[in-house]
Short mmCIF file of N, CA and C in Angstrom, two decimals:
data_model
loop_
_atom_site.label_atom_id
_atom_site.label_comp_id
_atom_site.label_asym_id
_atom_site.label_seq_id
_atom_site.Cartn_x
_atom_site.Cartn_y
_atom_site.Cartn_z
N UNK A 1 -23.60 -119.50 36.39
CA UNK A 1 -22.36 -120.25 36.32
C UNK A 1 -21.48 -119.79 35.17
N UNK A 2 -22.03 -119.12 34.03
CA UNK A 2 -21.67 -118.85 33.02
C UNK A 2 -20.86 -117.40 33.06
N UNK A 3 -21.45 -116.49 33.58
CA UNK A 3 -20.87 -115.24 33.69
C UNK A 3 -19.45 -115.18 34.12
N UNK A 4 -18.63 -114.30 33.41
CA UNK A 4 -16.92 -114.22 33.53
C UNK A 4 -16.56 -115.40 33.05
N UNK A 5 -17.46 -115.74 31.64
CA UNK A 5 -16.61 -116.89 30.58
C UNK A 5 -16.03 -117.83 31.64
N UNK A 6 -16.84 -118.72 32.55
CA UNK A 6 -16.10 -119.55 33.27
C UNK A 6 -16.32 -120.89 32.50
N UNK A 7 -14.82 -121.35 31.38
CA UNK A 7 -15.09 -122.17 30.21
C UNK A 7 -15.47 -123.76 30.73
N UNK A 8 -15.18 -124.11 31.73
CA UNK A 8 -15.28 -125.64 32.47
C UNK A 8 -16.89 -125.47 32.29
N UNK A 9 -18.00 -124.54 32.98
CA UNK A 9 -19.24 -124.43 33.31
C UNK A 9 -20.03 -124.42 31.89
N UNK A 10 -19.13 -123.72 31.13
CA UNK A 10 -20.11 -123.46 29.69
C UNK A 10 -20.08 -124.69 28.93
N UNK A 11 -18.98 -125.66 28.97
CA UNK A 11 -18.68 -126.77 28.21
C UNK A 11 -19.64 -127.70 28.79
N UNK A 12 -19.66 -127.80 29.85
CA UNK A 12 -20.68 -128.76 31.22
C UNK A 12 -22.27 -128.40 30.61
N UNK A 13 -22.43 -126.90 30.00
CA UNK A 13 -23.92 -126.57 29.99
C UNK A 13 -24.10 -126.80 28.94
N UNK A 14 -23.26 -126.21 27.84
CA UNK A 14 -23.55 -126.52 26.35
C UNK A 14 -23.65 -127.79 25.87
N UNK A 15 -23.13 -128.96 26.56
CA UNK A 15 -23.14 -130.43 26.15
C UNK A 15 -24.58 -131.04 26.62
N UNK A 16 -25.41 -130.33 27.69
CA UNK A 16 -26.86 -130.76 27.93
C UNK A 16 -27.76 -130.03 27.24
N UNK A 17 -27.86 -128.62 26.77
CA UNK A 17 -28.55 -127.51 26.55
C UNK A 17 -27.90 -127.28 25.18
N UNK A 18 -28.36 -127.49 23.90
CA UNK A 18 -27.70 -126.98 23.00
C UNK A 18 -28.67 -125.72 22.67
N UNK A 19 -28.15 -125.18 21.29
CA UNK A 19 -28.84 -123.74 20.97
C UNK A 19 -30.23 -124.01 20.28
N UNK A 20 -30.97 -125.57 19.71
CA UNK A 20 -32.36 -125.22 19.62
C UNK A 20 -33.05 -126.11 20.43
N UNK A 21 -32.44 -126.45 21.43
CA UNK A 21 -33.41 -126.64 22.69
C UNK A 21 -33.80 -125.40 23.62
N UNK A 22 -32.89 -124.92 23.77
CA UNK A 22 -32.79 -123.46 24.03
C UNK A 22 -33.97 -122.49 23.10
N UNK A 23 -33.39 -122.83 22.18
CA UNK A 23 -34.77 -121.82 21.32
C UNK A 23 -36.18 -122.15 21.38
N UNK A 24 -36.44 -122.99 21.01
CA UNK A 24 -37.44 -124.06 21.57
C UNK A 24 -38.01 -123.67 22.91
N UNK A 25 -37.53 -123.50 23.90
CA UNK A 25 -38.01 -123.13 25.40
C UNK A 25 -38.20 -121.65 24.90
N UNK A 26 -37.30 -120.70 24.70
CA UNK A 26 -37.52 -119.29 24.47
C UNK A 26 -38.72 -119.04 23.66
N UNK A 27 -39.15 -119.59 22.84
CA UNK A 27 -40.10 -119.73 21.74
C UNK A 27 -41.47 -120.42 22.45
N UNK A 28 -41.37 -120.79 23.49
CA UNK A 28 -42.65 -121.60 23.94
C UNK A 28 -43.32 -120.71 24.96
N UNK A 29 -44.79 -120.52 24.12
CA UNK A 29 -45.96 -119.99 25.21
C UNK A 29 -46.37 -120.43 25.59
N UNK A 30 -46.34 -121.76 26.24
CA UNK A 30 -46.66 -122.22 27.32
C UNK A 30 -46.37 -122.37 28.27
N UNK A 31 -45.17 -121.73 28.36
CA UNK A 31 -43.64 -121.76 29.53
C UNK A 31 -43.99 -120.16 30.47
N UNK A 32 -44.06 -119.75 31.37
CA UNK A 32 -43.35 -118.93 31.76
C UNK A 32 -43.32 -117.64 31.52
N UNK A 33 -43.16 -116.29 31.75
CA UNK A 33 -42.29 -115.85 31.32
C UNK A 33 -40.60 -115.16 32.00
N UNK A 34 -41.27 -115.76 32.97
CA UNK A 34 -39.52 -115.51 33.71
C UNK A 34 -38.69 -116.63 33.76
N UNK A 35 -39.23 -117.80 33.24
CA UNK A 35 -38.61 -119.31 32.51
C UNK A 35 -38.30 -118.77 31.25
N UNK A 36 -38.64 -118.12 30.61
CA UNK A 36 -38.61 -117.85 29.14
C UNK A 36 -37.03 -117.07 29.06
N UNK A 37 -37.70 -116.16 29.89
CA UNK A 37 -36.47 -114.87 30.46
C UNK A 37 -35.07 -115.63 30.51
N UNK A 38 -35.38 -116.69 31.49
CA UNK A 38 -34.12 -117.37 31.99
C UNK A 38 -33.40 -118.24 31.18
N UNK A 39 -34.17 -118.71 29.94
CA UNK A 39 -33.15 -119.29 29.03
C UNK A 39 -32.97 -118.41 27.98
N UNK A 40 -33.50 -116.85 27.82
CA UNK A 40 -32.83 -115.41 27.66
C UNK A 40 -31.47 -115.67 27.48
N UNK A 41 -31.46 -115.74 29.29
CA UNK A 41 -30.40 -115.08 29.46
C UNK A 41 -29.58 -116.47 29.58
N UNK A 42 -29.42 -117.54 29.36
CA UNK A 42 -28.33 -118.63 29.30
C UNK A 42 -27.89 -118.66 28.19
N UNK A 43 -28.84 -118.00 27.22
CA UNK A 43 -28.17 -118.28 25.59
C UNK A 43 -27.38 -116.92 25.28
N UNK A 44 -27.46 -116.13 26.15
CA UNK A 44 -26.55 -115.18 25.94
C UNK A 44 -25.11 -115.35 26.43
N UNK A 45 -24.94 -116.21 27.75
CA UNK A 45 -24.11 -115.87 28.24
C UNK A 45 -23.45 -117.66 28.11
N UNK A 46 -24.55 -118.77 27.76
CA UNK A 46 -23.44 -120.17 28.02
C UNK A 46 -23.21 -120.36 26.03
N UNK A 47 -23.74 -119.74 25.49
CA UNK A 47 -23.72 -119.96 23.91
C UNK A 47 -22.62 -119.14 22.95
N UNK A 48 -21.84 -118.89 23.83
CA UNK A 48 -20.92 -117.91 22.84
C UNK A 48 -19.67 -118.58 22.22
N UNK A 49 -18.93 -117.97 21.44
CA UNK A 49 -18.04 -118.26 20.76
C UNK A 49 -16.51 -118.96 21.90
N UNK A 50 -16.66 -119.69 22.32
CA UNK A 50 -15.30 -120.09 23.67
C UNK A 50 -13.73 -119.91 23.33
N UNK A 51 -13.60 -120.20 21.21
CA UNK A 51 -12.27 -120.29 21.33
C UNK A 51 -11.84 -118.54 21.59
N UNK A 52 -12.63 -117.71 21.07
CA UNK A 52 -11.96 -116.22 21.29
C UNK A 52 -12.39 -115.95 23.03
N UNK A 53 -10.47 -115.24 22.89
CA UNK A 53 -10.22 -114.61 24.18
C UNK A 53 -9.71 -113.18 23.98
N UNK A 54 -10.23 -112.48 24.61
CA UNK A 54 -9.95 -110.91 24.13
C UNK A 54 -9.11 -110.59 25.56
N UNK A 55 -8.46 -111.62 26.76
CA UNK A 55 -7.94 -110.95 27.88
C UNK A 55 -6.36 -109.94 26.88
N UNK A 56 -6.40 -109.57 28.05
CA UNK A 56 -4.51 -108.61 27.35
C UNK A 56 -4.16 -108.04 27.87
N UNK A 57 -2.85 -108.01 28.46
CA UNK A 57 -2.28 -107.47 29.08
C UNK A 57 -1.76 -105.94 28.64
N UNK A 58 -2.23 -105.16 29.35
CA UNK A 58 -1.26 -103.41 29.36
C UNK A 58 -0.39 -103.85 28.40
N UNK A 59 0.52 -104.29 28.85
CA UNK A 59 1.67 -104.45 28.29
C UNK A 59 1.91 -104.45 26.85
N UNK A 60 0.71 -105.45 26.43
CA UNK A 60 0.54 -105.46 24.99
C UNK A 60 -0.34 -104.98 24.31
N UNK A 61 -0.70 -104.18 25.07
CA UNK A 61 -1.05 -102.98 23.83
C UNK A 61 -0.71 -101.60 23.38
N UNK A 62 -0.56 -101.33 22.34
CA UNK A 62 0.51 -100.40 21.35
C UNK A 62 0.00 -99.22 22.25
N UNK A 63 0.99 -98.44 22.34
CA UNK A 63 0.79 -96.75 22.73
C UNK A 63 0.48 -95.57 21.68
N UNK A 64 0.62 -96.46 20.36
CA UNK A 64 -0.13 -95.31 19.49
C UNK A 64 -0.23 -96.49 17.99
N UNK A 65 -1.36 -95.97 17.64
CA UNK A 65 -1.70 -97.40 16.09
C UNK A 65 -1.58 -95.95 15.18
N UNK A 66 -0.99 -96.49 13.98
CA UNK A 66 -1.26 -95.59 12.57
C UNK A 66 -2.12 -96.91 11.65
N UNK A 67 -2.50 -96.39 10.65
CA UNK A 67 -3.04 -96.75 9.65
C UNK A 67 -2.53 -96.53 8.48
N UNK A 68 -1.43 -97.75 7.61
CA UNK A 68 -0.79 -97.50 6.31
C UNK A 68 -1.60 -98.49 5.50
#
């Protein structure tokens, strides 16, 4: 649900699943390991930073940068 920063889904996941419940499961040998895997990969992809957006248009970006 998370993949392509879809921000409605991550807000929905991050408000049930925070980052040390999450760790907590990742960290547990008693779990799994393709359960383990799978909250891997949710903390990669529902745990990230939401306010940065790196989209941009062509348009705005410079056709040549210097450095002064």
């Amino acid at each position: 649900m998370c993949f392509d920063r879809q921000y409605l889904a991550i807000d929905e996941i991050s408000k049930q699943l925070d980052v040390e419940l999450i760790s907590l499961c990742m960290m547990d040998e008693a779990l799994p390991f393709d359960l383990r895997a799978s909250f891997c990969r949710l903390m990669l992809h529902a745990h990230l930073v939401t306010p940065i957006k790196f989209a941009r248009l062509w348009t705005e970006i410079p056709t040549s940068i210097s450095i002064k």
